[in-house]
Tab-separated table of C-alpha atoms and ligand atoms in Angstrom:
chain	number	residue	atom	x	y	z
A	1	UNK	CA	22.798	1.839	-16.551
A	2	UNK	CA	20.996	-0.525	-18.370
A	3	UNK	CA	17.383	-1.906	-17.041
A	4	UNK	CA	16.222	-4.918	-17.904
A	5	UNK	CA	13.877	-5.358	-20.667
A	6	UNK	CA	10.122	-5.947	-18.721
A	7	UNK	CA	9.654	-4.179	-15.880
A	8	UNK	CA	6.290	-5.588	-15.177
A	9	UNK	CA	4.378	-3.238	-11.975
A	10	UNK	CA	1.589	-4.855	-9.677
A	11	UNK	CA	0.106	-4.072	-7.175
A	12	UNK	CA	-3.590	-3.976	-6.436
A	13	UNK	CA	-6.021	-1.911	-8.623
A	14	UNK	CA	-5.901	2.529	-7.725
A	15	UNK	CA	-2.358	1.761	-6.297
A	16	UNK	CA	-0.666	3.428	-9.419
A	17	UNK	CA	0.453	1.313	-11.965
A	18	UNK	CA	-0.785	2.928	-14.939
A	19	UNK	CA	0.440	6.498	-13.604
A	20	UNK	CA	3.712	5.676	-12.035
A	21	UNK	CA	4.274	3.170	-15.385
A	22	UNK	CA	4.352	6.167	-17.438
A	23	UNK	CA	6.309	8.324	-15.664
A	24	UNK	CA	8.559	5.790	-15.166
A	25	UNK	CA	8.338	4.407	-19.005
A	26	UNK	CA	10.077	8.029	-19.721
A	27	UNK	CA	12.453	8.230	-17.453
A	28	UNK	CA	13.933	5.282	-18.261
A	29	UNK	CA	13.372	6.228	-22.660
A	30	UNK	CA	11.481	3.127	-22.399
A	31	UNK	CA	7.971	2.382	-23.542
A	32	UNK	CA	4.493	1.404	-21.484
A	33	UNK	CA	2.301	-0.478	-21.880
A	34	UNK	CA	-0.733	-1.667	-19.673
A	35	UNK	CA	-2.420	-4.878	-19.593
A	36	UNK	CA	-5.986	-3.606	-19.506
A	37	UNK	CA	-5.325	-2.129	-22.605
A	38	UNK	CA	-4.089	-4.398	-24.405
A	39	UNK	CA	-6.408	-6.562	-23.395
A	40	UNK	CA	-9.955	-4.159	-24.839
A	41	UNK	CA	-7.306	-3.267	-28.271
A	42	UNK	CA	-7.677	-7.233	-28.585
A	43	UNK	CA	-11.436	-7.591	-27.872
A	44	UNK	CA	-12.859	-4.599	-29.100
A	45	UNK	CA	-14.274	-3.830	-26.519
A	46	UNK	CA	-13.445	-1.939	-22.633
A	47	UNK	CA	-12.818	-4.679	-19.971
A	48	UNK	CA	-15.836	-3.420	-18.315
A	49	UNK	CA	-17.980	-5.386	-21.953
A	50	UNK	CA	-15.795	-7.896	-21.162
A	51	UNK	CA	-16.913	-9.086	-17.553
A	52	UNK	CA	-20.489	-7.840	-18.481
A	53	UNK	CA	-21.492	-9.834	-21.972
A	54	UNK	CA	-18.722	-12.441	-21.346
A	55	UNK	CA	-18.232	-12.891	-17.777
A	56	UNK	CA	-14.225	-12.490	-15.163
A	57	UNK	CA	-13.141	-16.613	-15.761
A	58	UNK	CA	-13.300	-15.232	-19.769
A	59	UNK	CA	-11.793	-12.093	-19.314
A	60	UNK	CA	-8.684	-13.921	-16.825
A	61	UNK	CA	-8.296	-16.402	-19.993
A	62	UNK	CA	-7.832	-13.008	-22.360
A	63	UNK	CA	-5.634	-11.417	-19.430
A	64	UNK	CA	-3.081	-14.482	-19.545
A	65	UNK	CA	-2.834	-14.110	-23.305
A	66	UNK	CA	-2.223	-11.061	-23.218
A	67	UNK	CA	0.454	-11.053	-20.521
A	68	UNK	CA	1.863	-13.766	-22.640
A	69	UNK	CA	2.110	-11.528	-25.673
A	70	UNK	CA	3.962	-8.985	-23.677
A	71	UNK	CA	7.650	-12.337	-23.514
A	72	UNK	CA	8.996	-10.425	-26.560
A	73	UNK	CA	8.510	-6.688	-25.782
A	74	UNK	CA	11.472	-4.880	-25.334
A	75	UNK	CA	12.281	-1.519	-23.278
A	76	UNK	CA	9.135	-1.509	-21.671
A	77	UNK	CA	7.711	-0.950	-17.813
A	78	UNK	CA	4.651	-2.563	-18.243
A	79	UNK	CA	0.858	-2.088	-16.270
A	80	UNK	CA	-0.540	-5.189	-15.409
A	81	UNK	CA	-4.034	-5.394	-13.953
A	82	UNK	CA	-4.679	-5.904	-10.078
A	83	UNK	CA	-5.368	-9.272	-10.179
A	84	UNK	CA	-3.061	-10.325	-13.545
A	85	UNK	CA	-0.989	-12.501	-10.532
A	86	UNK	CA	-3.806	-14.225	-8.616
A	87	UNK	CA	-4.519	-16.305	-11.575
A	88	UNK	CA	-3.530	-19.362	-12.997
A	89	UNK	CA	1.214	-19.603	-13.431
A	90	UNK	CA	0.374	-15.688	-14.674
A	91	UNK	CA	3.219	-14.461	-11.363
A	92	UNK	CA	5.529	-17.671	-12.179
A	93	UNK	CA	5.304	-16.565	-15.764
A	94	UNK	CA	6.036	-12.792	-14.905
A	95	UNK	CA	8.791	-13.952	-12.092
A	96	UNK	CA	10.782	-15.694	-15.368
A	97	UNK	CA	9.653	-12.858	-18.316
A	98	UNK	CA	11.156	-9.923	-16.506
A	99	UNK	CA	11.903	-7.561	-13.223
A	100	UNK	CA	8.908	-7.758	-10.727
A	101	UNK	CA	8.142	-5.179	-8.804
A	102	UNK	CA	4.786	-4.233	-6.940
A	103	UNK	CA	2.810	-1.739	-5.688
A	104	UNK	CA	2.803	-1.716	-1.901
A	105	UNK	CA	-0.522	0.952	-1.324
A	106	UNK	CA	-2.013	1.155	2.056
A	107	UNK	CA	-5.644	0.078	2.051
A	108	UNK	CA	-6.930	3.490	2.890
A	109	UNK	CA	-5.270	5.484	-0.228
A	110	UNK	CA	-7.116	2.696	-2.519
A	111	UNK	CA	-9.867	2.933	-1.072
A	112	UNK	CA	-9.452	7.459	-0.774
A	113	UNK	CA	-7.935	7.123	-5.125
A	114	UNK	CA	-11.287	4.028	-6.068
A	115	UNK	CA	-14.075	5.836	-4.447
A	116	UNK	CA	-14.301	8.321	-7.745
A	117	UNK	CA	-13.998	5.824	-10.001
A	118	UNK	CA	-16.370	2.433	-8.923
A	119	UNK	CA	-17.581	3.583	-11.839
A	120	UNK	CA	-15.515	2.259	-14.187
A	121	UNK	CA	-14.532	-0.426	-12.532
A	122	UNK	CA	-16.696	-4.151	-12.988
A	123	UNK	CA	-15.799	-5.819	-9.750
A	124	UNK	CA	-15.871	-2.409	-7.436
A	125	UNK	CA	-19.422	-1.627	-9.345
A	126	UNK	CA	-22.715	-1.376	-7.090
A	127	UNK	CA	-20.981	-1.142	-3.591
A	128	UNK	CA	-21.302	1.773	-1.003
A	129	UNK	CA	-18.436	3.708	0.564
A	130	UNK	CA	-19.065	0.863	3.753
A	131	UNK	CA	-18.935	-2.706	1.619
A	132	UNK	CA	-16.438	-0.415	-0.586
A	133	UNK	CA	-13.822	-0.201	1.970
A	134	UNK	CA	-14.578	-4.255	3.681
A	135	UNK	CA	-14.287	-5.405	-0.278
A	136	UNK	CA	-10.739	-3.510	-0.955
A	137	UNK	CA	-9.614	-4.089	2.053
A	138	UNK	CA	-10.643	-7.929	1.695
A	139	UNK	CA	-9.346	-8.261	-1.593
A	140	UNK	CA	-6.060	-7.091	-1.060
A	141	UNK	CA	-5.909	-9.398	1.447
A	142	UNK	CA	-6.382	-12.731	-0.760
A	143	UNK	CA	-4.338	-11.301	-2.770
A	144	UNK	CA	-1.013	-9.641	-1.056
A	145	UNK	CA	0.506	-13.532	-0.802
A	146	UNK	CA	0.814	-13.099	-4.683
A	147	UNK	CA	1.773	-9.859	-5.448
A	148	UNK	CA	5.060	-10.752	-2.881
A	149	UNK	CA	6.555	-12.949	-5.334
A	150	UNK	CA	6.954	-9.756	-6.692
A	151	UNK	CA	10.440	-9.320	-7.189
A	152	UNK	CA	10.827	-6.134	-5.746
A	153	UNK	CA	8.459	-4.849	-2.824
A	154	UNK	CA	8.872	-0.873	-3.586
A	155	UNK	CA	6.408	1.448	-1.155
A	156	UNK	CA	7.504	5.101	-2.173
A	157	UNK	CA	5.002	5.598	-5.397
A	158	UNK	CA	7.610	9.167	-6.801
A	159	UNK	CA	8.300	8.371	-9.884
A	160	UNK	CA	13.275	9.305	-9.146
A	161	UNK	CA	13.119	7.076	-5.364
A	162	UNK	CA	11.409	4.177	-8.014
A	163	UNK	CA	13.563	4.125	-10.706
A	164	UNK	CA	16.051	4.488	-7.787
A	165	UNK	CA	16.142	1.487	-6.436
A	166	UNK	CA	15.354	-0.363	-8.920
A	167	UNK	CA	18.879	1.231	-10.488
A	168	UNK	CA	20.236	-0.171	-6.409
A	169	UNK	CA	18.549	-3.329	-7.256
A	170	UNK	CA	20.580	-4.235	-10.708
A	171	UNK	CA	24.211	-2.189	-9.182
A	172	UNK	CA	23.361	-4.635	-6.345
A	173	UNK	CA	22.834	-8.567	-7.986
A	174	UNK	CA	25.796	-7.641	-10.949
A	175	UNK	CA	28.196	-6.801	-8.026
A	176	UNK	CA	28.906	-10.136	-7.025
A	177	UNK	CA	29.082	-13.818	-8.564
A	178	UNK	CA	28.053	-17.070	-8.112
A	179	UNK	CA	31.310	-19.298	-8.648
A	180	UNK	CA	30.952	-23.635	-8.407
A	181	UNK	CA	34.633	-24.301	-8.476
A	182	UNK	CA	35.996	-27.549	-9.938
A	183	UNK	CA	39.891	-28.905	-11.006
A	184	UNK	CA	42.477	-26.722	-13.203
A	185	UNK	CA	41.546	-28.597	-16.297
A	186	UNK	CA	38.587	-30.306	-16.532
A	187	UNK	CA	36.447	-27.656	-17.838
A	188	UNK	CA	33.618	-28.265	-14.978
A	189	UNK	CA	33.608	-25.127	-13.345
A	190	UNK	CA	31.551	-21.771	-13.534
A	191	UNK	CA	29.899	-19.067	-13.240
A	192	UNK	CA	26.334	-17.591	-12.369
A	193	UNK	CA	25.974	-13.076	-13.113
A	194	UNK	CA	23.268	-10.775	-13.856
A	195	UNK	CA	23.734	-9.541	-17.482
A	196	UNK	CA	21.904	-6.411	-16.781
A	197	UNK	CA	21.681	-6.278	-21.255
A	198	UNK	CA	19.153	-9.714	-21.017
A	199	UNK	CA	18.215	-8.657	-17.236
A	200	UNK	CA	18.992	-12.480	-17.126
A	201	UNK	CA	20.964	-14.244	-14.903
A	202	UNK	CA	23.625	-16.467	-16.683
A	203	UNK	CA	26.016	-18.566	-16.152
A	204	UNK	CA	30.284	-19.509	-18.324
A	205	UNK	CA	32.192	-22.053	-18.025
A	206	UNK	CA	35.621	-22.626	-18.213
A	207	UNK	CA	36.895	-24.139	-21.063
A	208	UNK	CA	37.807	-28.260	-20.773
A	209	UNK	CA	42.005	-28.360	-20.568
A	210	UNK	CA	42.629	-24.301	-19.802
A	211	UNK	CA	43.573	-23.105	-16.660
A	212	UNK	CA	40.472	-21.933	-14.622
A	213	UNK	CA	42.392	-20.106	-12.287
A	214	UNK	CA	43.383	-18.197	-14.950
A	215	UNK	CA	40.012	-18.486	-17.413
A	216	UNK	CA	38.868	-17.323	-14.115
A	217	UNK	CA	40.802	-13.817	-13.289
A	218	UNK	CA	40.391	-13.153	-17.705
A	219	UNK	CA	36.740	-12.595	-16.590
A	220	UNK	CA	36.696	-10.882	-13.975
A	221	UNK	CA	38.987	-8.288	-16.075
A	222	UNK	CA	36.460	-7.630	-19.024
A	223	UNK	CA	33.203	-8.198	-15.625
A	224	UNK	CA	33.883	-5.561	-13.044
A	225	UNK	CA	32.384	-7.131	-10.475
A	226	UNK	CA	32.832	-6.377	-6.334
A	227	UNK	CA	33.249	-9.745	-4.805
A	228	UNK	CA	33.761	-13.923	-5.577
A	229	UNK	CA	30.857	-16.487	-3.630
A	230	UNK	CA	33.207	-19.104	-4.177
A	231	UNK	CA	32.219	-23.039	-2.959
A	232	UNK	CA	35.962	-23.655	-2.278
A	233	UNK	CA	37.804	-23.908	1.046
A	234	UNK	CA	39.561	-19.867	1.626
A	235	UNK	CA	40.925	-20.863	5.176
A	236	UNK	CA	42.997	-23.902	7.306
A	237	UNK	CA	42.129	-26.222	10.178
A	238	UNK	CA	43.313	-22.746	13.165
A	239	UNK	CA	45.684	-25.822	14.104
A	240	UNK	CA	47.813	-24.738	10.761
A	241	UNK	CA	48.278	-21.465	12.434
A	242	UNK	CA	48.887	-22.348	16.328
A	243	UNK	CA	50.748	-25.150	16.075
A	244	UNK	CA	49.305	-26.925	19.315
A	245	UNK	CA	46.918	-25.419	20.450
A	246	UNK	CA	44.366	-27.556	18.539
A	247	UNK	CA	43.425	-30.752	18.071
A	248	UNK	CA	41.169	-30.940	14.418
A	249	UNK	CA	43.519	-31.704	11.659
A	250	UNK	CA	40.996	-32.428	9.237
A	251	UNK	CA	38.172	-30.177	9.307
A	252	UNK	CA	37.319	-27.119	10.321
A	253	UNK	CA	34.303	-25.534	12.830
A	254	UNK	CA	32.346	-24.189	9.646
A	255	UNK	CA	32.519	-27.871	7.620
A	256	UNK	CA	31.630	-29.701	10.512
A	257	UNK	CA	28.556	-27.594	11.045
A	258	UNK	CA	27.381	-27.638	7.235
A	259	UNK	CA	29.229	-31.398	7.304
A	260	UNK	CA	31.153	-29.934	4.287
A	261	UNK	CA	34.060	-32.092	2.647
A	262	UNK	CA	37.698	-31.269	5.089
A	263	UNK	CA	39.355	-28.563	2.762
A	264	UNK	CA	42.980	-30.967	3.687
A	265	UNK	CA	41.128	-33.281	1.742
A	266	UNK	CA	40.287	-31.400	-1.116
A	267	UNK	CA	44.085	-30.750	-0.877
A	268	UNK	CA	45.777	-28.975	-4.187
A	269	UNK	CA	42.020	-27.458	-4.615
A	270	UNK	CA	41.870	-25.342	-1.134
A	271	UNK	CA	45.321	-23.921	-1.530
A	272	UNK	CA	44.491	-23.461	-6.035
A	273	UNK	CA	41.454	-21.724	-4.408
A	274	UNK	CA	43.378	-19.967	-1.765
A	275	UNK	CA	46.271	-18.410	-4.297
A	276	UNK	CA	43.610	-17.401	-5.938
A	277	UNK	CA	41.985	-15.593	-3.738
A	278	UNK	CA	45.108	-13.791	-3.069
A	279	UNK	CA	45.340	-13.031	-6.248
A	280	UNK	CA	41.701	-11.288	-7.115
A	281	UNK	CA	42.655	-9.720	-4.040
A	282	UNK	CA	45.226	-7.666	-5.328
A	283	UNK	CA	42.601	-6.634	-8.418
A	284	UNK	CA	40.953	-5.491	-5.724
A	285	UNK	CA	38.186	-8.562	-5.722
A	286	UNK	CA	36.473	-9.597	-2.801
A	287	UNK	CA	36.017	-14.057	-2.527
A	288	UNK	CA	33.539	-14.477	0.447
A	289	UNK	CA	33.459	-19.561	0.787
A	290	UNK	CA	30.414	-20.290	0.156
A	291	UNK	CA	28.913	-23.962	0.311
A	292	UNK	CA	25.264	-24.102	-2.238
A	293	UNK	CA	25.288	-27.880	-0.396
A	294	UNK	CA	23.922	-25.871	2.294
A	295	UNK	CA	21.794	-24.145	0.602
A	296	UNK	CA	19.944	-26.853	-1.178
A	297	UNK	CA	19.785	-28.258	2.132
A	298	UNK	CA	18.444	-25.821	3.809
A	299	UNK	CA	15.920	-24.745	0.487
A	300	UNK	CA	15.210	-28.720	0.650
A	301	UNK	CA	16.037	-29.695	-3.204
A	302	UNK	CA	17.426	-33.121	-1.721
A	303	UNK	CA	13.890	-34.285	-1.639
A	304	UNK	CA	13.999	-32.507	-5.112
A	305	UNK	CA	16.016	-34.295	-7.062
A	306	UNK	CA	19.017	-32.026	-6.580
A	307	UNK	CA	22.000	-33.936	-7.925
A	308	UNK	CA	20.450	-36.544	-9.362
A	309	UNK	CA	21.177	-38.464	-12.266
A	310	UNK	CA	17.832	-39.488	-13.144
A	311	UNK	CA	15.784	-35.864	-12.252
A	312	UNK	CA	17.684	-32.021	-14.562
A	313	UNK	CA	18.469	-29.042	-12.722
A	314	UNK	CA	16.113	-26.860	-14.297
A	315	UNK	CA	13.330	-29.584	-12.966
A	316	UNK	CA	13.997	-27.873	-9.335
A	317	UNK	CA	13.924	-23.864	-11.677
A	318	UNK	CA	10.149	-23.474	-8.913
A	319	UNK	CA	12.088	-24.384	-5.512
A	320	UNK	CA	14.417	-21.473	-6.314
A	321	UNK	CA	12.638	-19.215	-8.883
A	322	UNK	CA	11.400	-16.860	-5.989
A	323	UNK	CA	15.149	-16.364	-3.372
A	324	UNK	CA	16.859	-15.097	-6.781
A	325	UNK	CA	16.569	-11.523	-8.126
A	326	UNK	CA	16.628	-11.817	-11.300
A	327	UNK	CA	14.910	-14.694	-13.668
A	328	UNK	CA	16.867	-17.306	-14.905
A	329	UNK	CA	18.736	-18.664	-18.190
A	330	UNK	CA	17.315	-21.813	-17.207
A	331	UNK	CA	18.707	-23.110	-20.960
A	332	UNK	CA	22.046	-22.911	-19.767
A	333	UNK	CA	21.808	-24.650	-16.960
A	334	UNK	CA	22.936	-28.012	-18.516
A	335	UNK	CA	24.074	-29.708	-15.236
A	336	UNK	CA	24.984	-29.242	-11.841
A	337	UNK	CA	28.216	-27.407	-11.887
A	338	UNK	CA	26.004	-24.861	-13.614
A	339	UNK	CA	23.372	-25.344	-10.949
A	340	UNK	CA	25.931	-24.867	-7.402
A	341	UNK	CA	27.132	-21.775	-9.251
A	342	UNK	CA	22.926	-20.370	-8.623
A	343	UNK	CA	23.440	-21.594	-5.950
A	344	UNK	CA	25.929	-19.900	-4.362
A	345	UNK	CA	25.418	-16.934	-6.283
A	346	UNK	CA	21.459	-16.869	-4.863
A	347	UNK	CA	23.590	-17.429	-1.321
A	348	UNK	CA	25.897	-13.469	-2.226
A	349	UNK	CA	22.123	-12.286	-2.806
A	350	UNK	CA	21.168	-13.677	0.211
A	351	UNK	CA	23.995	-12.518	1.819
A	352	UNK	CA	23.443	-8.821	1.122
A	353	UNK	CA	20.045	-9.062	1.461
A	354	UNK	CA	20.716	-10.592	4.852
A	355	UNK	CA	19.467	-13.182	4.422
A	356	UNK	CA	22.158	-15.359	5.137
A	357	UNK	CA	22.828	-17.778	7.889
A	358	UNK	CA	26.481	-18.113	8.824
A	359	UNK	CA	29.077	-21.410	9.640
A	360	UNK	CA	32.495	-21.565	11.256
A	361	UNK	CA	34.256	-18.798	12.983
A	362	UNK	CA	35.762	-15.124	11.401
A	363	UNK	CA	39.314	-15.943	13.235
A	364	UNK	CA	39.151	-19.984	11.026
A	365	UNK	CA	36.802	-19.098	8.196
A	366	UNK	CA	33.701	-18.648	7.787
A	367	UNK	CA	30.902	-20.335	5.106
A	368	UNK	CA	28.253	-17.798	3.845
A	369	UNK	CA	24.652	-19.485	3.077
B	1	S3P	C1	-8.815	-6.067	-11.952
B	1	S3P	C2	-8.091	-4.341	-12.303
B	1	S3P	C3	-8.305	-3.880	-13.167
B	1	S3P	C4	-8.867	-4.801	-14.717
B	1	S3P	C5	-9.601	-6.057	-14.071
B	1	S3P	C6	-10.311	-6.658	-12.732
B	1	S3P	C7	-8.486	-6.549	-10.300
B	1	S3P	O1	-7.223	-3.624	-13.440
B	1	S3P	O2	-8.115	-5.646	-15.022
B	1	S3P	O3	-10.476	-4.379	-13.593
B	1	S3P	O4	-8.681	-7.940	-11.109
B	1	S3P	O5	-8.194	-5.999	-9.327
B	1	S3P	P1	-5.793	-2.216	-12.130
B	1	S3P	O6	-6.088	-3.207	-11.222
B	1	S3P	O7	-5.493	-1.980	-14.059
B	1	S3P	O8	-7.157	-1.237	-12.701
């Protein structure tokens, strides 16, 4: 299995970023880079020297520059400094450029590890053991909100377990796709999917004039996934199965609760989607109905220009960054169809993580949001 080209390790001083990073890199046949080493090499002096001579804010500037120089590294595990994610927009940059992993180590273990190393660390020098503990607890508290923005949080620092957790993360994110489903020949059907080689979420479109359903089925032959999360009705109001018993000939409970269009108004599109589901099921692929508009509402995207002609989809990137498991090829999100495919993917990911909400009933049809 292909791992993402850049894996960033984050966490407090003493959380084992460098130690684990080296071992993990070896296991993956990756190179290892330590941001502090890169800064020292460039500056020709030690981190302590930089702090003493130029102060912390100068150091933070150098740290940001060193971070940005990792953008093109391929096959690297990169240990960041304990403070890296907490300055400038570094955390957002990290999420855009690789897989970020927070090593979540309890404060008492950090204190134990840092006591013997105190003199080497500019922020800890001169503190007595009590002060050291207070400093670590306070600083960690301030930094946790930044560390929690990492894609993955790992409390286990055994390299084989860390590798396994990352592998599982990749397997899960490649196991499904998000689809914005459009009319047959319009070229508006878009697929959002995870590409392990680049470590990015990417997009494809049915070519205009081609049968979108055939396009989807063919694409899925070369991209083995278990589930297609599709923005299209996959069932009809229950009255059609038990005539006379129910009164609503237009809406399912799910449509009413999320304010989606009626499957009956969508007509041919609903018929195609249900037929597609049956064909995919035969091929061993599950279909799951999702509703990007509902997710956009939950994320408050309507107030940030969602589907507004005056805004571009990439303008909304910051609102999705932390809910997706990998960076997005925003250059490929050229219109709202691709964006909705991404929201469909986000719903699939929420489902896997157990963070989703559902609308409707299993008998009539459930929408995952
Ligand atoms: C720092 C952590 C250090 C180093 C510098 C500042 C911090 O890196 O970048 O001393 O602010 O936590 P490590 O976490 O690799 O020790």
